[in-house]
Coordinates of C-alpha atoms and ligand atoms in Angstrom, one line a residue:
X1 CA 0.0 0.0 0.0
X2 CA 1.4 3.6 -0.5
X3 CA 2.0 5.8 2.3
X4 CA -0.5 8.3 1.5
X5 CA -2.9 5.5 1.7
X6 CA -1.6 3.8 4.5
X7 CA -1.4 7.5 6.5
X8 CA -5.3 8.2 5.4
X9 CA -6.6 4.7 6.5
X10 CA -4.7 4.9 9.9
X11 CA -6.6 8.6 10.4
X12 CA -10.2 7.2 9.4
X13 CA -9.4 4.2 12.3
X14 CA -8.7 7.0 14.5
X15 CA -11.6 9.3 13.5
X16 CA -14.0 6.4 13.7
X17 CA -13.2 4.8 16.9
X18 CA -12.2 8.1 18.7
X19 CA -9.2 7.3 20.0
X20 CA -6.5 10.3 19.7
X21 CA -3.7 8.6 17.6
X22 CA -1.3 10.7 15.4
X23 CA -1.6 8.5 12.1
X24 CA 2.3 8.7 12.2
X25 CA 2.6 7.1 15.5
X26 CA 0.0 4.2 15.3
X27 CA 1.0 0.9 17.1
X28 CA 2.5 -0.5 14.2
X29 CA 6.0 -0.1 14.2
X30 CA 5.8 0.5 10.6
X31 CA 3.8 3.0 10.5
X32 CA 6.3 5.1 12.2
X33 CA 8.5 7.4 10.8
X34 CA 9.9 11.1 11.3
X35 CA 12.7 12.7 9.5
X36 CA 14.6 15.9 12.0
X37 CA 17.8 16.9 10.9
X38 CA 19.6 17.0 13.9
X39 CA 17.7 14.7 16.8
X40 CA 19.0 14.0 20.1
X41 CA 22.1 13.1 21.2
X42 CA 20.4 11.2 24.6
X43 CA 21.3 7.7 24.7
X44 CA 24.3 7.6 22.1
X45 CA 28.1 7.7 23.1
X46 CA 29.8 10.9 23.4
X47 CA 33.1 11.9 22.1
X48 CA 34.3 11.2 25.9
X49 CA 32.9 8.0 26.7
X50 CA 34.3 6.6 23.7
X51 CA 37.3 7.5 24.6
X52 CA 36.7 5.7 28.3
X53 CA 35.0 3.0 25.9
X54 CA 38.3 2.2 23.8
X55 CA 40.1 1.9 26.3
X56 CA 38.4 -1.0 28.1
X57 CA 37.9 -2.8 25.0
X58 CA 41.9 -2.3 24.3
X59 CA 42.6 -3.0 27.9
X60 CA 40.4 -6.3 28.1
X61 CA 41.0 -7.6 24.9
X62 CA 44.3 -9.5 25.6
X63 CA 46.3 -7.6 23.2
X64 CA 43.5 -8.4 20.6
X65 CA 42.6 -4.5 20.2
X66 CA 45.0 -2.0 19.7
X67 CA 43.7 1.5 20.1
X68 CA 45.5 4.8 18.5
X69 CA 45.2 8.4 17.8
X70 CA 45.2 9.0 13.8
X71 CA 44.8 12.7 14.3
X72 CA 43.0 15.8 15.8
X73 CA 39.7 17.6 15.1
X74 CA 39.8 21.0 14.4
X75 CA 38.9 22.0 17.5
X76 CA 41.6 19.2 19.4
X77 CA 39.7 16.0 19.9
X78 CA 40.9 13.2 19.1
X79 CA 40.5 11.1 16.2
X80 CA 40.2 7.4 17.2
X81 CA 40.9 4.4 15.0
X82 CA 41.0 0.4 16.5
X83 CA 42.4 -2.4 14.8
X84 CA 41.7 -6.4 15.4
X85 CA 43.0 -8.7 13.7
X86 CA 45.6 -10.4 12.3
X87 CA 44.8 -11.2 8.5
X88 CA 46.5 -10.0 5.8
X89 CA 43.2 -8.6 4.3
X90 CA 42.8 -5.2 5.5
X91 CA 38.9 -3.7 6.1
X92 CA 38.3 0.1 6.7
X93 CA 35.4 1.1 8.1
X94 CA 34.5 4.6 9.6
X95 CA 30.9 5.9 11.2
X96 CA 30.1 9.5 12.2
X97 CA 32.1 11.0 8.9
X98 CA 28.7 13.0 9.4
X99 CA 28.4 13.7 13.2
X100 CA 24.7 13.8 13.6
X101 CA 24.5 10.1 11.8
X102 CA 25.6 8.4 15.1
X103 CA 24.3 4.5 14.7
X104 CA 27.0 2.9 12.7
X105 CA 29.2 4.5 15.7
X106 CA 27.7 2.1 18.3
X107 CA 27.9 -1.0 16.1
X108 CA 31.5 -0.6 16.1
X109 CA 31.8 -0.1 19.5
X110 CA 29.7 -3.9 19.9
X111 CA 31.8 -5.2 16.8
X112 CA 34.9 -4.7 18.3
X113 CA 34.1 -5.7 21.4
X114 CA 33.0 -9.1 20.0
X115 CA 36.1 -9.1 17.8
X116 CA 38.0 -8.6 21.4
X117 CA 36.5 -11.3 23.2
X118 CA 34.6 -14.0 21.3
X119 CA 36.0 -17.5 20.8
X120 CA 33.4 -18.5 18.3
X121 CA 34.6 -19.7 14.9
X122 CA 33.3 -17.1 13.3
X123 CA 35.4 -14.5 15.3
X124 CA 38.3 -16.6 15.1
X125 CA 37.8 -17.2 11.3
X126 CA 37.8 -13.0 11.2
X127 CA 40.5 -12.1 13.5
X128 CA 43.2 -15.0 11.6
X129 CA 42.2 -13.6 8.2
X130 CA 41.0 -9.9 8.4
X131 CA 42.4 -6.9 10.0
X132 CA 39.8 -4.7 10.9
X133 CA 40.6 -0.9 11.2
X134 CA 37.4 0.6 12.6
X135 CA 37.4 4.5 13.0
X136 CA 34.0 5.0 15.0
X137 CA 33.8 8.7 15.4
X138 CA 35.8 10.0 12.7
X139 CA 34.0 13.9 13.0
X140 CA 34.1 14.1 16.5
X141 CA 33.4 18.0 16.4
X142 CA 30.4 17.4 14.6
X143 CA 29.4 14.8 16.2
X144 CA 29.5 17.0 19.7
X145 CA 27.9 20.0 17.7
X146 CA 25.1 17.1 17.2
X147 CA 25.4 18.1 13.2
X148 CA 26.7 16.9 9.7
X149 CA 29.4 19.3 9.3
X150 CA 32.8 19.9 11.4
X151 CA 33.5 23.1 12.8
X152 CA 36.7 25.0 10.5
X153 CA 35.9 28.3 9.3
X154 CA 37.0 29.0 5.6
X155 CA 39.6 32.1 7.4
X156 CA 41.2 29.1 9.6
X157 CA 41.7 27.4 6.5
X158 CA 43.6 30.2 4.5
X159 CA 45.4 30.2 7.5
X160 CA 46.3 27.2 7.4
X161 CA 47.0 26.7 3.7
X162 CA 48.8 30.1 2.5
X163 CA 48.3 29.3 -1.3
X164 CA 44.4 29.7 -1.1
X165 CA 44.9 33.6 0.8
X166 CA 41.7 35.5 -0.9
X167 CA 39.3 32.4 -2.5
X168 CA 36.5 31.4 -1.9
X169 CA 35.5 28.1 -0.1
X170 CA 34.3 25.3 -2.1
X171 CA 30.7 24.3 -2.6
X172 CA 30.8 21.5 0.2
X173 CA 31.4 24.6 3.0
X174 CA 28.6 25.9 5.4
X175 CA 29.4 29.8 5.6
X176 CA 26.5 29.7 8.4
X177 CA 27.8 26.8 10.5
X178 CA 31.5 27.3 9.7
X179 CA 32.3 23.9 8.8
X180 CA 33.1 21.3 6.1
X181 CA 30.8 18.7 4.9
X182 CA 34.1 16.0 5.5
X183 CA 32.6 13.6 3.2
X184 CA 33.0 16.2 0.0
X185 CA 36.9 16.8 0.8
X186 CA 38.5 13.7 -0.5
X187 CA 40.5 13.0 -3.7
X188 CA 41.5 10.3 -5.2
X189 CA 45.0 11.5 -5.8
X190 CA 46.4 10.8 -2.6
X191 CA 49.2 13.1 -2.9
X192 CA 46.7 16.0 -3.9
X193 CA 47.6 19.2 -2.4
X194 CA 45.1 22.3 -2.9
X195 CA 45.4 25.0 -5.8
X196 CA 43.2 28.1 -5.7
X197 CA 41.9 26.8 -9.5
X198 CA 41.0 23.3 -8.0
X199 CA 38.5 24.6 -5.6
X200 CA 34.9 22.6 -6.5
X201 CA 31.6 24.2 -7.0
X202 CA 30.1 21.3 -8.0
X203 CA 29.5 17.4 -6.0
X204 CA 31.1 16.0 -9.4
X205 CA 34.5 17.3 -8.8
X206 CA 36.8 16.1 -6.2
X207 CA 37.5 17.7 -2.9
X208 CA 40.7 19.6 -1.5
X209 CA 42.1 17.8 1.3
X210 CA 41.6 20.7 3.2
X211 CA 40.3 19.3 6.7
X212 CA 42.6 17.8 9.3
X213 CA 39.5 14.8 9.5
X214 CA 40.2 13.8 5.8
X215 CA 43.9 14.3 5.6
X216 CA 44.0 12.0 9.1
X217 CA 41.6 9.6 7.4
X218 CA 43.9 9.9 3.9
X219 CA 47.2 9.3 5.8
X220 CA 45.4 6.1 7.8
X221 CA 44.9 4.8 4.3
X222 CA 48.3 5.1 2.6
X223 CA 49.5 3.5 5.4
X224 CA 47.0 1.0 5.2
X225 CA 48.5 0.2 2.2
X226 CA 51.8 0.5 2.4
X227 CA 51.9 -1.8 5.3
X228 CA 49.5 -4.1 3.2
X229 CA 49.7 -3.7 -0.7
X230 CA 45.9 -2.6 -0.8
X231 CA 43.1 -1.9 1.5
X232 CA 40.5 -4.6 0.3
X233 CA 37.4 -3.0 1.9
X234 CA 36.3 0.4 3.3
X235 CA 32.5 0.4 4.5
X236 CA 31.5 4.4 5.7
X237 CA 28.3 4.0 7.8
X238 CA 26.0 7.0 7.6
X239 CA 21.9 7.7 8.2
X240 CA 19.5 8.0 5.6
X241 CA 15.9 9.4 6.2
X242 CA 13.1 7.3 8.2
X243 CA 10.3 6.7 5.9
X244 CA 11.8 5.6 2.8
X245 CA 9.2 2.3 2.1
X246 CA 10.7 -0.6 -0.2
X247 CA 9.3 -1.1 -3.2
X248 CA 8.4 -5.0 -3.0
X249 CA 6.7 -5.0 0.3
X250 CA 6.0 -1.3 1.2
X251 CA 8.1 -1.5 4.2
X252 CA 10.4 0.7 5.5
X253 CA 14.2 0.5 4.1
X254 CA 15.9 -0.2 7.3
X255 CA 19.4 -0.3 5.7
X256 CA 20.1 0.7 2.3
X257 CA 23.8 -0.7 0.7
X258 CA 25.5 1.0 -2.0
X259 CA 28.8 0.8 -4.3
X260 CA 30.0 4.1 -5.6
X261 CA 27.9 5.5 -8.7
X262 CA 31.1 6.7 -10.5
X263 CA 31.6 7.5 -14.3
X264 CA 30.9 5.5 -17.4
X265 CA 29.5 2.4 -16.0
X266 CA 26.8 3.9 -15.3
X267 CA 25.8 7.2 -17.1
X268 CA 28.5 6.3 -20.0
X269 CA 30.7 9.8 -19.3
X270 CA 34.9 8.2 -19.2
X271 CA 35.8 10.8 -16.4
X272 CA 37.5 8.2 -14.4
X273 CA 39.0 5.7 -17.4
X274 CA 42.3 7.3 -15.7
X275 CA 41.4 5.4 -12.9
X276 CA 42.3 1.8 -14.0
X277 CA 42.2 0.2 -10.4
X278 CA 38.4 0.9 -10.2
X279 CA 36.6 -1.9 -9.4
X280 CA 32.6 -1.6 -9.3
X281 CA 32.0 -5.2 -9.5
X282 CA 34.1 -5.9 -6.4
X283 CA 31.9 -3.1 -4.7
X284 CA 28.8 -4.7 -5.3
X285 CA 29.8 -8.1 -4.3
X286 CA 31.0 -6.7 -1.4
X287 CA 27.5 -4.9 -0.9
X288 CA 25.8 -7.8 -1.6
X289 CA 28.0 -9.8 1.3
X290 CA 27.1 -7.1 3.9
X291 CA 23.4 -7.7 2.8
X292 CA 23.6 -11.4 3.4
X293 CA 24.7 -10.3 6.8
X294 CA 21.8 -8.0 7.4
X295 CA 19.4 -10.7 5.8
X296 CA 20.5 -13.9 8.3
X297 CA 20.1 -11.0 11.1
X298 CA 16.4 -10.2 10.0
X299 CA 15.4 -13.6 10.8
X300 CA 15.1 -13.1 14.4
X301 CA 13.5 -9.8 13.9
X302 CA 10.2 -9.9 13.4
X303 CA 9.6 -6.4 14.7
X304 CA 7.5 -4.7 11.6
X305 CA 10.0 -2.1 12.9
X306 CA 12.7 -3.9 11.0
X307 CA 11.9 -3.6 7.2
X308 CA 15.1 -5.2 5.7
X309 CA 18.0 -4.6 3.0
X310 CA 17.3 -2.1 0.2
X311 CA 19.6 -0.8 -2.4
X312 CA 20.7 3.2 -2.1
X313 CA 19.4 5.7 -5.0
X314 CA 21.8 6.6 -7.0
X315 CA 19.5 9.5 -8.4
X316 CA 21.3 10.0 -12.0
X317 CA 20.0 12.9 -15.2
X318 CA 19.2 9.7 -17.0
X319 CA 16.6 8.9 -14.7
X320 CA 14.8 12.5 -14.8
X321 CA 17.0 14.0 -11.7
X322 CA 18.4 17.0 -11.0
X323 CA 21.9 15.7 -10.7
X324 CA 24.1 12.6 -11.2
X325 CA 24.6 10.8 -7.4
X326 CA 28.4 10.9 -8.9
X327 CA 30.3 12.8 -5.6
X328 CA 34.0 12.7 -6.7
X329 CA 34.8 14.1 -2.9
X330 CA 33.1 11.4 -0.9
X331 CA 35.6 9.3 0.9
X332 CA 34.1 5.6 -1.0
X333 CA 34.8 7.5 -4.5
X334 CA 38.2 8.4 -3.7
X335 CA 39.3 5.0 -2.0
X336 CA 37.5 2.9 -4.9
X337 CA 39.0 4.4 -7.7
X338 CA 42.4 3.3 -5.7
X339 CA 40.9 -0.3 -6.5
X340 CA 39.1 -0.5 -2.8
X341 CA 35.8 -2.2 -2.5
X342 CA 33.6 0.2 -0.8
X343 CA 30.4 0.0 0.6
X344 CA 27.8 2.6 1.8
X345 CA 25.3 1.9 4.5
X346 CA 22.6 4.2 5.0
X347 CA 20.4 3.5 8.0
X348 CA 17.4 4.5 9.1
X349 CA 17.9 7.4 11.3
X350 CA 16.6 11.1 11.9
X351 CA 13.9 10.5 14.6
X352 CA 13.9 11.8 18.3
X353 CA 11.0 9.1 19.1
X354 CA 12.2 5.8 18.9
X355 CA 13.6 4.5 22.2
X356 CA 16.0 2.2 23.1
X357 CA 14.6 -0.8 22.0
X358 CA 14.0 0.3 18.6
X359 CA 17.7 2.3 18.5
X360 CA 19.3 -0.7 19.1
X361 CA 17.7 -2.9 16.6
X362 CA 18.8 -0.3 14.1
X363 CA 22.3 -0.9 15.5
X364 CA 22.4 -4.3 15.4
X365 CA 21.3 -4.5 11.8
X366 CA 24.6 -2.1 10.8
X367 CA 26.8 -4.5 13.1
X368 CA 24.9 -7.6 11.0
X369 CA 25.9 -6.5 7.7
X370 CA 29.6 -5.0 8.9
X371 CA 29.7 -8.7 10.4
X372 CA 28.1 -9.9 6.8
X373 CA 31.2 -8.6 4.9
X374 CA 34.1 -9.0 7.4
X375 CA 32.8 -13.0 7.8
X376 CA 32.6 -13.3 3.6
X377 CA 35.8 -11.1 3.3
X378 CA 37.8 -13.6 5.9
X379 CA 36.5 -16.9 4.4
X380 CA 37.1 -15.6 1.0
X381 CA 32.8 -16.1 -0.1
X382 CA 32.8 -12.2 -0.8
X383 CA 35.1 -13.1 -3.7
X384 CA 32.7 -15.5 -5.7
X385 CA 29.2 -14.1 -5.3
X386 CA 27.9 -12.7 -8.6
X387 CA 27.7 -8.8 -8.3
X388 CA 25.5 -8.3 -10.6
X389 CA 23.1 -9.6 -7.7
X390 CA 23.2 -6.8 -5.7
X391 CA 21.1 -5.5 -8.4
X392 CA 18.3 -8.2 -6.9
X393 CA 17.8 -6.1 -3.9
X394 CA 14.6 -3.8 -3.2
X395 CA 14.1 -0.5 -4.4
X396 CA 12.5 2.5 -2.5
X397 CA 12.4 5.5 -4.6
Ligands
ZN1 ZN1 25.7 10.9 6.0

């Protein structure tokens, strides 16, 4: 049934039987869904008790977890990454790149502390074959400031890089809030450097490198693969909006998986055939194993809360939108075209309501289809499922 159907028959139930029900809040979990930009921080972990957080998990994990610092926020917090494992696969995986998108941040937290203490086989199957470097709050400003951006004003960073004295900030730059969206400042030229004539005003060119979050986040990686020949995997754990309904069953997406929507495989433009490492298929097997992950996890979750595994929009001109979903800047677009599979997972997110229960059923799905991947990455499966089957999964747009 549509929404707007679904919404009207849930009012006339009201109307008729007199009972004062918003027709968004009905006892169905389904039926409820909000979307607020910035909702509460109550009940998720702060910058500081991560901090307290990591620590335990590196202190009781037996030399399992080894916490470090792989930089510093603008504003001089600290930038977190933990690693497990001892595989010679390597899997990146960062959450809060958008501070007020703060889910994926405690399914790390429970991942690693699984990954610390479990003896089951399929822990010991990820720690022997996988290294795990999991970044869980990688915009710790932001994610203080309870919003998407960080907090570095345009003057800070003319300051800071003398070339750029007298431009103007790139397109991906709140002047209001004072901040960089972090996920618009990558390049895939990990050497890059800015240039006054390379600032972007558009999502298809590439970002600057500008931020201390995406340099940290840059430098993690080249060392990533220096120590290991490639990163295999990076997996960037955001929200998406709360009433997105799949397409098959009318049901809300409650994670939707994407590879990166870059260049000519999909709207036929070569802007990346310089890029010969780029590996889409790899991304959507990849997908596909974190939505196997999701999938087994569903299982036991009858809750009509839980909708299931969707595939993210990838909103392109040659379907009648505005503008091609082709973001040259974001952190998966600049790591895949260095031959990395990446994965986005939106969430469902956004909504002040939903208590505990409901929060961490959310969480557990992200930590399912992290788990999905790192299992599939570690027994090798990831490598032999047919990508073009990620294509199989729902729609909701
Ligand atoms: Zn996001």
């Amino acid at each position: 049934m549509p929404k707007r159907m679904l919404l009207a028959s849930a009012a006339v139930v009201a109307l008729a039987t007199g009972l004062i029900v918003s027709p968004t809040r009905a006892n169905d979990g389904n039926a409820e869904c909000e979307n607020l930009d910035d909702p509460s921080t109550s009940g998720w972990t702060s910058h500081a008790e991560l901090g307290r957080q990591l620590a335990q998990i590196e202190t009781t994990s037996s030399g399992r977890v080894d916490v470090s610092v792989i930089g510093e926020s603008a504003l001089g917090r600290e930038i977190w990454a933990a690693r497990v494992g001892t595989g010679d696969r390597v899997m990146l995986i960062t959450s809060e790149i958008h501070g007020n998108e703060k889910t994926g941040t405690e399914a790390l937290l429970a991942l690693l502390r699984t990954l610390a203490s479990s003896e089951t086989a399929q822990a010991q199957t990820i720690r022997a074959n996988l290294t795990i470097v999991a970044v869980p709050k990688f915009n710790p400003d932001g994610g203080e400031l309870n919003r998407r951006q960080n907090a570095f004003t345009w003057d800070e960073v003319m300051q800071t890089f003398p070339q750029l004295q007298g431009t103007s900030p790139p397109f991906y730059y709140s002047n209001g809030l004072g901040g960089f969206d972090l996920n618009r400042d990558f390049n895939a030229d990990l050497d890059f450097e800015p240039q006054p004539e390379d600032i972007p005003t558009d999502e298809v060119e590439p970002g600057l490198y500008v931020t201390n979050e995406a340099r940290a986040l840059r430098d993690l990686y080249v060392d990533l693969r220096s120590e290991f020949g490639t990163v295999d995997a990076y997996v960037d754990l955001h929200h998406m909006g709360s009433c997105s309904q799949q397409n098959d069953t009318d049901k809300y997406a409650t994670v939707a998986l994407d590879f990166p929507p870059l260049g000519s495989e999909i709207d036929g433009n070569p802007r990346y055939d310089d890029w010969p490492l780029l590996d889409q298929d790899k991304s959507r097997r990849y997908a596909l194993a974190a939505a196997l992950g999701i999938r087994e996890f569903a299982i036991g979750e009858p809750s009509p809360f839980f909708g299931g595994v969707t595939r993210y929009t990838h909103q392109q001109i040659a379907d009648g939108y505005s503008f091609d979903r082709d973001f040259a800047g974001q952190a998966r677009s600049a790591f895949a075209l260095n031959g990395t599979g990446t994965v986005l997972f939106e969430v469902r997110g956004q909504s002040d309501d939903w208590g505990q229960k409901q929060k961490g059923q959310l969480v557990k799905a992200v930590q399912a289809g992290v788990t999905g991947l790192a299992i599939r990455l570690a027994d090798g499966s990831a490598d032999s499922l047919n990508g073009d089957d990620f294509y199989d999964l729902p729609k909701y747009w």
